[in-house]
Amino acid sequence: MRFVSLAICVSACTPAPTTLQEALLGDRDRGDLVAMRAHGWELWQHLAGGEHLAWEHWPATEQMFAAKPVARPKFRTPRPFRNGDAIEAETLPVMFDVLFDPHAARHVRVQHLAEREVLDTLAELPAFPTDATAVKLTWYAVHAHGLTAMPIWDGEPAQPDADGNPDRTWQRAIAVDPDRTVIPDGELADVTLGGHAFSAKVRPLSAFLVRDLVAEDLESARRATHDPSLVAGDHVALVAAHVSTKEIPDWTWQTYWWHDAPTEGRFAAGKPELHGAAANYLMDVTYSAGTPCFNPWLEARFPDGLQSNCVTCHQRAVVGAADYLPVTRTRLKSDDPYFAGHIPTDFLWSVAFEAR
Ligand code: HEC
């Protein structure tokens, strides 16, 4: 009810928004999840729903920020972190890369944001342009032959572990088959993953957005996945994608992940007809710090990761930041002691961590 009365007031009491930014800020301020989700699906359609992936030729951060030119983007393992006395490290063949679209990349170049010397002289980081987009893509290595076991996150487990829910602890797995594109619905295969045996539904590799590994990828892919047997012609399947756009000052935050039941549940809500494998992803979105918004592949593994939120973490990206953990819950004011003597990097952790 609150929604309806507010919506009526917004159209009746304030002038209709004239710019996309005003419209998005209106969606945020009204808490209009339906509108934010519609925008998130539009973005996905634009990025992943066409013949070519929009990010195919975008530069990777290690290319933009390296002191010496880097020819190929490199795959990286999600950062290990300390959890009590233990170090939590990714054990499955999961890797990521971060890419900036040409508008964001140009801003880094023109403003010299890759140079620590320059950042250290700034009173304030020049804000990224409103057409800037950044993506963090998460890939799962799939060998060219044979079945690859992959865990599936089915939403909050009955007893979520506040200490972290890394992928190797998820309750279900599928088997990815690269050799067939049509697989009967109930087909099962026995696989093991992280020491557990699963009777797994078999799904074709073609159900994923996929990249094929070429010789130049092998060194970083083998290192990132701890799998020295990867060869050219093997594949990486996109299991997760974070997408942020500077359409509003605090950026919009969308996150997508693959699921074998991609039309079910609240993370499928509002999904339009999508072309090809792009249709098999779920989505969550947030424009502000209040509610949890996370991607199972990237943030579920953190202590309190299921309560994490893109904005609360990214707001703490500052020049010279030491760490991005623990997960926090509040939006900081600009005079918070956290920012004393530190210049925020317009929410981008790559600028904070990778400028040299
Ligand atoms: C607890 C901290 C944390 C949370 C929560 C978090 N991120 Fe990030 N994010 C990072 C870090 C750190 C990086 C830099 C790459 C790396 O080292 O993993 C990053 C990188 C990114 C990038 C690439 C641009 C950049 O900042 O370098 C995007 C886009 C992004 N995240 C989006 C999201 C979205 C969307 C969410 C919420 C669904 C989210 N992030 C939640 C820490 C976080």
Short mmCIF file of C-alpha atoms and ligand atoms in Angstrom, two decimals:
data_model
loop_
_atom_site.label_atom_id
_atom_site.label_comp_id
_atom_site.label_asym_id
_atom_site.label_seq_id
_atom_site.Cartn_x
_atom_site.Cartn_y
_atom_site.Cartn_z
CA MET A 1 0.00 0.00 0.00
CA ARG A 2 2.79 2.37 0.92
CA PHE A 3 4.16 1.90 -2.57
CA VAL A 4 0.93 2.81 -4.31
CA SER A 5 0.23 5.95 -2.34
CA LEU A 6 3.81 7.13 -2.74
CA ALA A 7 3.77 6.45 -6.45
CA ILE A 8 0.60 8.47 -6.88
CA CYS A 9 2.10 11.34 -4.93
CA VAL A 10 5.30 11.28 -6.94
CA SER A 11 3.50 11.67 -10.23
CA ALA A 12 0.99 14.16 -8.82
CA CYS A 13 3.21 16.24 -6.51
CA THR A 14 6.57 16.52 -8.27
CA PRO A 15 7.28 17.21 -11.92
CA ALA A 16 8.01 14.12 -14.01
CA PRO A 17 11.73 13.37 -14.19
CA THR A 18 13.34 14.91 -17.25
CA THR A 19 16.63 13.06 -17.30
CA LEU A 20 17.56 9.41 -16.92
CA GLN A 21 19.52 10.35 -13.82
CA GLU A 22 16.49 11.99 -12.22
CA ALA A 23 14.37 8.97 -13.09
CA LEU A 24 16.89 6.57 -11.52
CA LEU A 25 17.26 8.71 -8.41
CA GLY A 26 13.47 8.77 -8.17
CA ASP A 27 13.41 4.97 -8.37
CA ARG A 28 16.01 4.83 -5.61
CA ASP A 29 14.24 7.30 -3.34
CA ARG A 30 10.88 5.57 -3.74
CA GLY A 31 12.54 2.17 -3.18
CA ASP A 32 11.01 1.14 -6.50
CA LEU A 33 12.57 -2.29 -6.87
CA VAL A 34 10.44 -3.11 -9.93
CA ALA A 35 11.85 -0.10 -11.82
CA MET A 36 15.43 -0.74 -10.66
CA ARG A 37 15.15 -4.37 -11.76
CA ALA A 38 13.75 -3.32 -15.14
CA HIS A 39 16.79 -1.09 -15.61
CA GLY A 40 19.10 -3.92 -14.50
CA TRP A 41 17.64 -6.26 -17.12
CA GLU A 42 17.95 -3.55 -19.79
CA LEU A 43 21.62 -3.26 -18.95
CA TRP A 44 22.05 -7.04 -19.14
CA GLN A 45 20.27 -7.15 -22.47
CA HIS A 46 22.61 -4.47 -23.77
CA LEU A 47 25.78 -6.07 -22.37
CA ALA A 48 25.17 -9.78 -22.82
CA GLY A 49 22.02 -10.28 -24.89
CA GLY A 50 23.40 -9.40 -28.32
CA GLU A 51 25.43 -11.33 -30.87
CA HIS A 52 28.62 -10.16 -29.18
CA LEU A 53 29.33 -9.48 -25.56
CA ALA A 54 29.59 -5.72 -25.13
CA TRP A 55 32.68 -6.08 -22.92
CA GLU A 56 34.59 -8.24 -25.41
CA HIS A 57 37.08 -5.49 -26.28
CA TRP A 58 37.01 -3.43 -23.10
CA PRO A 59 40.37 -2.97 -21.40
CA ALA A 60 41.10 -4.86 -18.19
CA THR A 61 42.31 -2.98 -15.14
CA GLU A 62 45.73 -4.61 -15.25
CA GLN A 63 46.10 -3.13 -18.74
CA MET A 64 44.96 0.34 -17.65
CA PHE A 65 46.87 0.44 -14.38
CA ALA A 66 50.10 -1.42 -15.16
CA ALA A 67 53.32 0.55 -15.28
CA LYS A 68 54.40 -1.59 -18.25
CA PRO A 69 51.98 -2.48 -21.06
CA VAL A 70 50.19 -5.82 -20.60
CA ALA A 71 49.10 -7.52 -23.82
CA ARG A 72 46.32 -9.76 -22.53
CA PRO A 73 43.88 -9.38 -19.65
CA LYS A 74 44.82 -11.74 -16.83
CA PHE A 75 42.59 -13.98 -14.80
CA ARG A 76 42.85 -13.57 -11.04
CA THR A 77 41.81 -15.77 -8.11
CA PRO A 78 39.33 -14.08 -5.74
CA ARG A 79 41.43 -12.55 -2.96
CA PRO A 80 42.15 -14.79 0.02
CA PHE A 81 41.29 -13.24 3.38
CA ARG A 82 41.88 -13.90 7.04
CA ASN A 83 38.92 -15.36 8.92
CA GLY A 84 39.78 -15.68 12.61
CA ASP A 85 42.87 -17.87 12.70
CA ALA A 86 42.38 -19.29 9.22
CA ILE A 87 43.00 -18.00 5.73
CA GLU A 88 39.97 -18.46 3.52
CA ALA A 89 41.06 -19.16 -0.04
CA GLU A 90 39.13 -20.13 -3.17
CA THR A 91 39.59 -23.86 -3.88
CA LEU A 92 37.41 -24.31 -6.99
CA PRO A 93 38.49 -23.27 -10.52
CA VAL A 94 37.02 -19.78 -10.10
CA MET A 95 38.68 -16.65 -11.46
CA PHE A 96 37.76 -13.10 -12.29
CA ASP A 97 38.73 -10.09 -14.31
CA VAL A 98 37.71 -6.43 -14.06
CA LEU A 99 37.01 -4.44 -17.22
CA PHE A 100 36.17 -0.77 -17.75
CA ASP A 101 34.15 0.42 -20.72
CA PRO A 102 35.81 2.93 -23.08
CA HIS A 103 34.30 5.95 -21.24
CA ALA A 104 35.59 4.83 -17.85
CA ALA A 105 38.95 3.81 -19.34
CA ARG A 106 39.32 7.18 -21.03
CA HIS A 107 38.70 8.93 -17.71
CA VAL A 108 41.46 6.90 -16.05
CA ARG A 109 43.83 7.81 -18.87
CA VAL A 110 42.97 11.50 -19.24
CA GLN A 111 42.93 12.13 -15.48
CA HIS A 112 46.03 9.96 -14.87
CA LEU A 113 44.17 7.96 -12.23
CA ALA A 114 46.53 5.02 -12.70
CA GLU A 115 49.37 7.08 -11.24
CA ARG A 116 49.66 7.04 -7.49
CA GLU A 117 51.77 10.22 -7.62
CA VAL A 118 48.85 12.05 -9.23
CA LEU A 119 46.27 10.59 -6.84
CA ASP A 120 48.37 11.72 -3.89
CA THR A 121 48.19 15.36 -5.02
CA LEU A 122 44.41 15.43 -5.46
CA ALA A 123 42.04 17.13 -3.03
CA GLU A 124 39.20 15.19 -4.62
CA LEU A 125 39.13 12.53 -7.31
CA PRO A 126 37.47 13.83 -10.51
CA ALA A 127 34.18 11.89 -10.68
CA PHE A 128 33.78 9.38 -13.49
CA PRO A 129 31.52 10.53 -16.37
CA THR A 130 27.85 9.50 -16.31
CA ASP A 131 28.38 7.12 -19.25
CA ALA A 132 31.07 5.08 -17.42
CA THR A 133 30.52 1.36 -16.77
CA ALA A 134 32.70 -1.15 -14.90
CA VAL A 135 32.25 -4.93 -14.76
CA LYS A 136 33.75 -7.67 -12.62
CA LEU A 137 33.36 -10.99 -14.42
CA THR A 138 33.69 -14.34 -12.66
CA TRP A 139 34.57 -17.43 -14.66
CA TYR A 140 34.61 -21.17 -13.96
CA ALA A 141 37.06 -23.31 -15.91
CA VAL A 142 35.48 -26.11 -17.96
CA HIS A 143 37.70 -28.63 -19.73
CA ALA A 144 36.98 -29.19 -23.42
CA HIS A 145 36.14 -32.86 -22.81
CA GLY A 146 34.46 -34.72 -20.00
CA LEU A 147 32.15 -33.42 -17.30
CA THR A 148 33.01 -30.54 -14.99
CA ALA A 149 31.29 -30.38 -11.59
CA MET A 150 30.03 -26.92 -10.63
CA PRO A 151 28.28 -25.95 -7.39
CA ILE A 152 24.91 -24.18 -7.50
CA TRP A 153 23.70 -21.63 -4.96
CA ASP A 154 20.00 -22.16 -4.27
CA GLY A 155 19.40 -19.06 -2.20
CA GLU A 156 19.81 -18.83 1.49
CA PRO A 157 20.66 -22.23 2.94
CA ALA A 158 18.48 -23.45 5.82
CA GLN A 159 21.26 -22.55 8.19
CA PRO A 160 23.44 -19.92 6.60
CA ASP A 161 26.85 -19.87 8.20
CA ALA A 162 27.54 -16.36 9.52
CA ASP A 163 31.18 -17.30 9.22
CA GLY A 164 30.93 -17.48 5.44
CA ASN A 165 29.39 -19.73 2.77
CA PRO A 166 32.15 -20.40 0.22
CA ASP A 167 31.22 -22.19 -3.02
CA ARG A 168 32.76 -25.50 -1.94
CA THR A 169 30.13 -25.72 0.86
CA TRP A 170 27.05 -25.21 -1.34
CA GLN A 171 24.46 -27.97 -1.16
CA ARG A 172 23.98 -28.86 -4.82
CA ALA A 173 26.07 -29.30 -7.95
CA ILE A 174 25.53 -29.69 -11.68
CA ALA A 175 27.76 -31.38 -14.26
CA VAL A 176 28.68 -29.25 -17.26
CA ASP A 177 28.95 -31.18 -20.54
CA PRO A 178 30.88 -29.35 -23.29
CA ASP A 179 30.26 -32.04 -25.93
CA ARG A 180 26.48 -31.82 -26.33
CA THR A 181 24.06 -28.92 -26.75
CA VAL A 182 20.85 -30.89 -26.18
CA ILE A 183 20.63 -32.94 -22.99
CA PRO A 184 17.48 -34.71 -21.79
CA ASP A 185 15.93 -32.97 -18.81
CA GLY A 186 16.33 -35.57 -16.06
CA GLU A 187 19.83 -36.75 -17.01
CA LEU A 188 22.09 -37.19 -13.99
CA ALA A 189 25.79 -37.91 -13.51
CA ASP A 190 27.84 -38.80 -10.45
CA VAL A 191 30.48 -36.17 -9.73
CA THR A 192 32.61 -35.09 -6.79
CA LEU A 193 33.27 -31.55 -5.74
CA GLY A 194 35.29 -30.33 -2.78
CA GLY A 195 35.42 -33.91 -1.50
CA HIS A 196 31.63 -34.43 -1.65
CA ALA A 197 29.80 -36.80 -3.99
CA PHE A 198 26.80 -35.44 -5.89
CA SER A 199 24.24 -36.93 -8.21
CA ALA A 200 24.25 -33.93 -10.53
CA LYS A 201 21.94 -32.70 -13.24
CA VAL A 202 23.85 -32.52 -16.54
CA ARG A 203 23.70 -29.17 -18.34
CA PRO A 204 25.34 -28.20 -21.64
CA LEU A 205 28.20 -25.71 -21.74
CA SER A 206 26.12 -23.80 -24.32
CA ALA A 207 23.76 -22.79 -21.49
CA PHE A 208 26.51 -20.38 -20.32
CA LEU A 209 28.13 -17.30 -21.75
CA VAL A 210 31.52 -18.78 -22.59
CA ARG A 211 35.01 -17.74 -23.54
CA ASP A 212 37.52 -20.15 -25.08
CA LEU A 213 41.02 -20.13 -23.65
CA VAL A 214 43.80 -19.23 -26.08
CA ALA A 215 47.51 -19.86 -25.57
CA GLU A 216 48.09 -16.36 -24.13
CA ASP A 217 45.48 -16.95 -21.40
CA LEU A 218 46.98 -20.17 -20.12
CA GLU A 219 49.58 -18.89 -17.72
CA SER A 220 47.16 -16.72 -15.74
CA ALA A 221 44.24 -19.17 -16.04
CA ARG A 222 46.34 -22.08 -14.75
CA ARG A 223 47.68 -20.01 -11.89
CA ALA A 224 44.27 -18.55 -10.96
CA THR A 225 42.51 -21.94 -10.95
CA HIS A 226 45.41 -24.01 -9.55
CA ASP A 227 44.79 -26.30 -12.53
CA PRO A 228 48.00 -26.82 -14.55
CA SER A 229 46.17 -29.16 -16.94
CA LEU A 230 44.19 -26.37 -18.64
CA VAL A 231 45.06 -26.10 -22.33
CA ALA A 232 44.14 -23.86 -25.25
CA GLY A 233 40.66 -24.83 -26.43
CA ASP A 234 39.39 -25.37 -22.89
CA HIS A 235 36.65 -22.99 -21.82
CA VAL A 236 35.70 -20.57 -19.11
CA ALA A 237 31.99 -20.30 -18.34
CA LEU A 238 30.65 -17.02 -16.97
CA VAL A 239 29.12 -17.84 -13.58
CA ALA A 240 28.79 -14.29 -12.22
CA ALA A 241 28.99 -10.66 -13.31
CA HIS A 242 28.96 -7.47 -11.28
CA VAL A 243 27.97 -4.39 -13.30
CA SER A 244 28.14 -0.78 -12.10
CA THR A 245 27.19 2.29 -14.06
CA LYS A 246 27.83 5.92 -13.16
CA GLU A 247 24.32 6.91 -14.27
CA ILE A 248 23.77 8.24 -10.73
CA PRO A 249 26.44 9.82 -8.50
CA ASP A 250 26.77 6.74 -6.21
CA TRP A 251 26.67 4.41 -9.26
CA THR A 252 24.00 1.78 -9.96
CA TRP A 253 24.86 -1.74 -8.73
CA GLN A 254 23.65 -4.85 -10.56
CA THR A 255 24.81 -8.41 -10.09
CA TYR A 256 24.02 -11.49 -12.19
CA TRP A 257 24.68 -15.19 -11.65
CA TRP A 258 24.00 -18.35 -13.60
CA HIS A 259 21.31 -20.76 -12.41
CA ASP A 260 19.77 -23.91 -13.88
CA ALA A 261 16.26 -22.67 -12.95
CA PRO A 262 16.68 -19.13 -14.31
CA THR A 263 13.00 -18.21 -14.47
CA GLU A 264 12.14 -18.97 -10.84
CA GLY A 265 12.12 -16.86 -7.71
CA ARG A 266 12.52 -13.21 -6.87
CA PHE A 267 15.88 -12.86 -8.62
CA ALA A 268 14.20 -13.72 -11.94
CA ALA A 269 11.46 -11.11 -11.47
CA GLY A 270 10.86 -8.79 -14.40
CA LYS A 271 13.21 -10.66 -16.72
CA PRO A 272 12.45 -9.88 -20.38
CA GLU A 273 12.92 -12.31 -23.30
CA LEU A 274 16.67 -12.58 -23.63
CA HIS A 275 18.63 -13.96 -26.53
CA GLY A 276 20.73 -17.12 -25.99
CA ALA A 277 22.61 -18.01 -22.82
CA ALA A 278 22.10 -14.52 -21.35
CA ALA A 279 18.60 -15.74 -20.41
CA ASN A 280 20.06 -18.20 -17.87
CA TYR A 281 21.18 -15.64 -15.32
CA LEU A 282 19.47 -14.31 -12.21
CA MET A 283 19.93 -10.75 -10.96
CA ASP A 284 19.93 -8.58 -7.88
CA VAL A 285 20.23 -4.80 -7.82
CA THR A 286 20.71 -1.96 -5.36
CA TYR A 287 21.23 1.80 -5.59
CA SER A 288 21.84 2.38 -1.89
CA ALA A 289 23.32 0.94 1.26
CA GLY A 290 20.25 -0.28 3.13
CA THR A 291 19.42 -3.81 2.04
CA PRO A 292 21.73 -6.78 1.42
CA CYS A 293 22.77 -7.22 -2.19
CA PHE A 294 25.41 -9.79 -2.98
CA ASN A 295 26.54 -12.32 -5.54
CA PRO A 296 26.89 -15.88 -4.23
CA TRP A 297 30.15 -16.45 -6.15
CA LEU A 298 31.88 -13.36 -4.83
CA GLU A 299 30.48 -12.29 -1.47
CA ALA A 300 28.77 -15.37 0.09
CA ARG A 301 32.20 -16.56 1.23
CA PHE A 302 32.79 -13.52 3.47
CA PRO A 303 31.81 -13.66 7.15
CA ASP A 304 28.38 -11.94 7.13
CA GLY A 305 28.61 -11.99 3.34
CA LEU A 306 24.87 -12.70 2.95
CA GLN A 307 24.27 -9.34 4.65
CA SER A 308 26.76 -7.51 2.47
CA ASN A 309 25.88 -4.67 0.15
CA CYS A 310 27.77 -3.33 -2.83
CA VAL A 311 27.58 0.32 -1.77
CA THR A 312 28.66 -0.13 1.85
CA CYS A 313 31.80 -1.91 0.73
CA HIS A 314 32.62 0.21 -2.33
CA GLN A 315 32.08 3.52 -0.50
CA ARG A 316 35.24 2.65 1.48
CA ALA A 317 37.46 2.55 -1.63
CA VAL A 318 40.04 5.26 -0.90
CA VAL A 319 43.57 5.98 -2.10
CA GLY A 320 45.90 3.91 0.05
CA ALA A 321 43.14 1.64 1.44
CA ALA A 322 44.61 -1.32 3.28
CA ASP A 323 41.65 -3.72 3.12
CA TYR A 324 38.04 -4.03 1.97
CA LEU A 325 36.88 -6.37 4.76
CA PRO A 326 35.11 -6.84 7.14
CA VAL A 327 31.62 -6.54 5.69
CA THR A 328 29.97 -3.38 7.07
CA ARG A 329 26.34 -2.34 7.17
CA THR A 330 26.16 1.45 7.17
CA ARG A 331 26.53 4.26 4.67
CA LEU A 332 29.30 6.53 5.92
CA LYS A 333 28.93 10.32 5.93
CA SER A 334 31.64 12.23 4.13
CA ASP A 335 33.05 13.48 7.46
CA ASP A 336 33.39 9.95 8.87
CA PRO A 337 36.83 9.40 10.49
CA TYR A 338 37.39 6.59 7.97
CA PHE A 339 37.89 9.22 5.27
CA ALA A 340 40.24 11.42 7.32
CA GLY A 341 43.34 11.94 5.20
CA HIS A 342 42.06 9.56 2.50
CA ILE A 343 40.65 10.49 -0.89
CA PRO A 344 37.67 8.36 -1.99
CA THR A 345 38.23 6.81 -5.43
CA ASP A 346 34.62 7.30 -6.61
CA PHE A 347 33.59 3.87 -5.27
CA LEU A 348 36.09 1.97 -7.42
CA TRP A 349 38.30 -0.50 -5.58
CA SER A 350 40.46 -1.05 -8.65
CA VAL A 351 41.59 2.57 -8.54
CA ALA A 352 42.30 2.22 -4.81
CA PHE A 353 44.28 -1.01 -5.15
CA GLU A 354 45.86 -0.86 -8.57
CA ALA A 355 47.16 2.70 -9.10
CA ARG A 356 50.97 2.54 -9.11
C1 HEC B 1 33.22 -6.51 0.94
C2 HEC B 1 33.55 -5.71 -0.19
C3 HEC B 1 32.81 -5.79 -1.50
C4 HEC B 1 31.46 -5.98 -1.71
C5 HEC B 1 30.38 -6.26 -0.68
C6 HEC B 1 31.25 -5.83 -3.13
N1 HEC B 1 32.44 -5.57 -3.77
FE1 HEC B 1 32.68 -5.11 -5.71
N2 HEC B 1 34.71 -5.14 -5.51
C7 HEC B 1 35.37 -5.29 -4.31
C8 HEC B 1 36.80 -5.28 -4.54
C9 HEC B 1 37.88 -5.41 -3.50
C10 HEC B 1 36.96 -5.11 -5.94
C11 HEC B 1 38.29 -5.02 -6.73
C12 HEC B 1 38.61 -6.32 -7.43
C13 HEC B 1 39.09 -7.36 -6.46
O1 HEC B 1 40.19 -7.24 -5.95
O2 HEC B 1 38.32 -8.29 -6.15
C14 HEC B 1 35.63 -4.99 -6.50
C15 HEC B 1 35.37 -4.74 -7.85
C16 HEC B 1 34.12 -4.47 -8.35
C17 HEC B 1 33.85 -3.94 -9.66
C18 HEC B 1 34.89 -3.47 -10.67
C19 HEC B 1 35.15 -1.96 -10.43
C20 HEC B 1 35.96 -1.69 -9.16
O3 HEC B 1 35.42 -1.18 -8.17
O4 HEC B 1 37.14 -2.01 -9.18
C21 HEC B 1 32.50 -3.85 -9.79
C22 HEC B 1 31.73 -3.33 -11.00
C23 HEC B 1 31.91 -4.32 -8.55
N3 HEC B 1 32.92 -4.69 -7.70
C24 HEC B 1 30.56 -4.37 -8.32
C25 HEC B 1 30.00 -4.87 -7.12
C26 HEC B 1 28.59 -5.12 -6.94
C27 HEC B 1 27.52 -4.91 -8.00
C28 HEC B 1 28.44 -5.57 -5.66
C29 HEC B 1 27.18 -5.97 -4.95
C30 HEC B 1 26.34 -6.97 -5.55
C31 HEC B 1 29.77 -5.59 -5.05
N4 HEC B 1 30.68 -5.17 -5.97
C32 HEC B 1 30.02 -5.95 -3.75
C33 HEC B 1 34.79 -5.39 -3.06
C34 HEC B 1 33.43 -5.56 -2.82
#
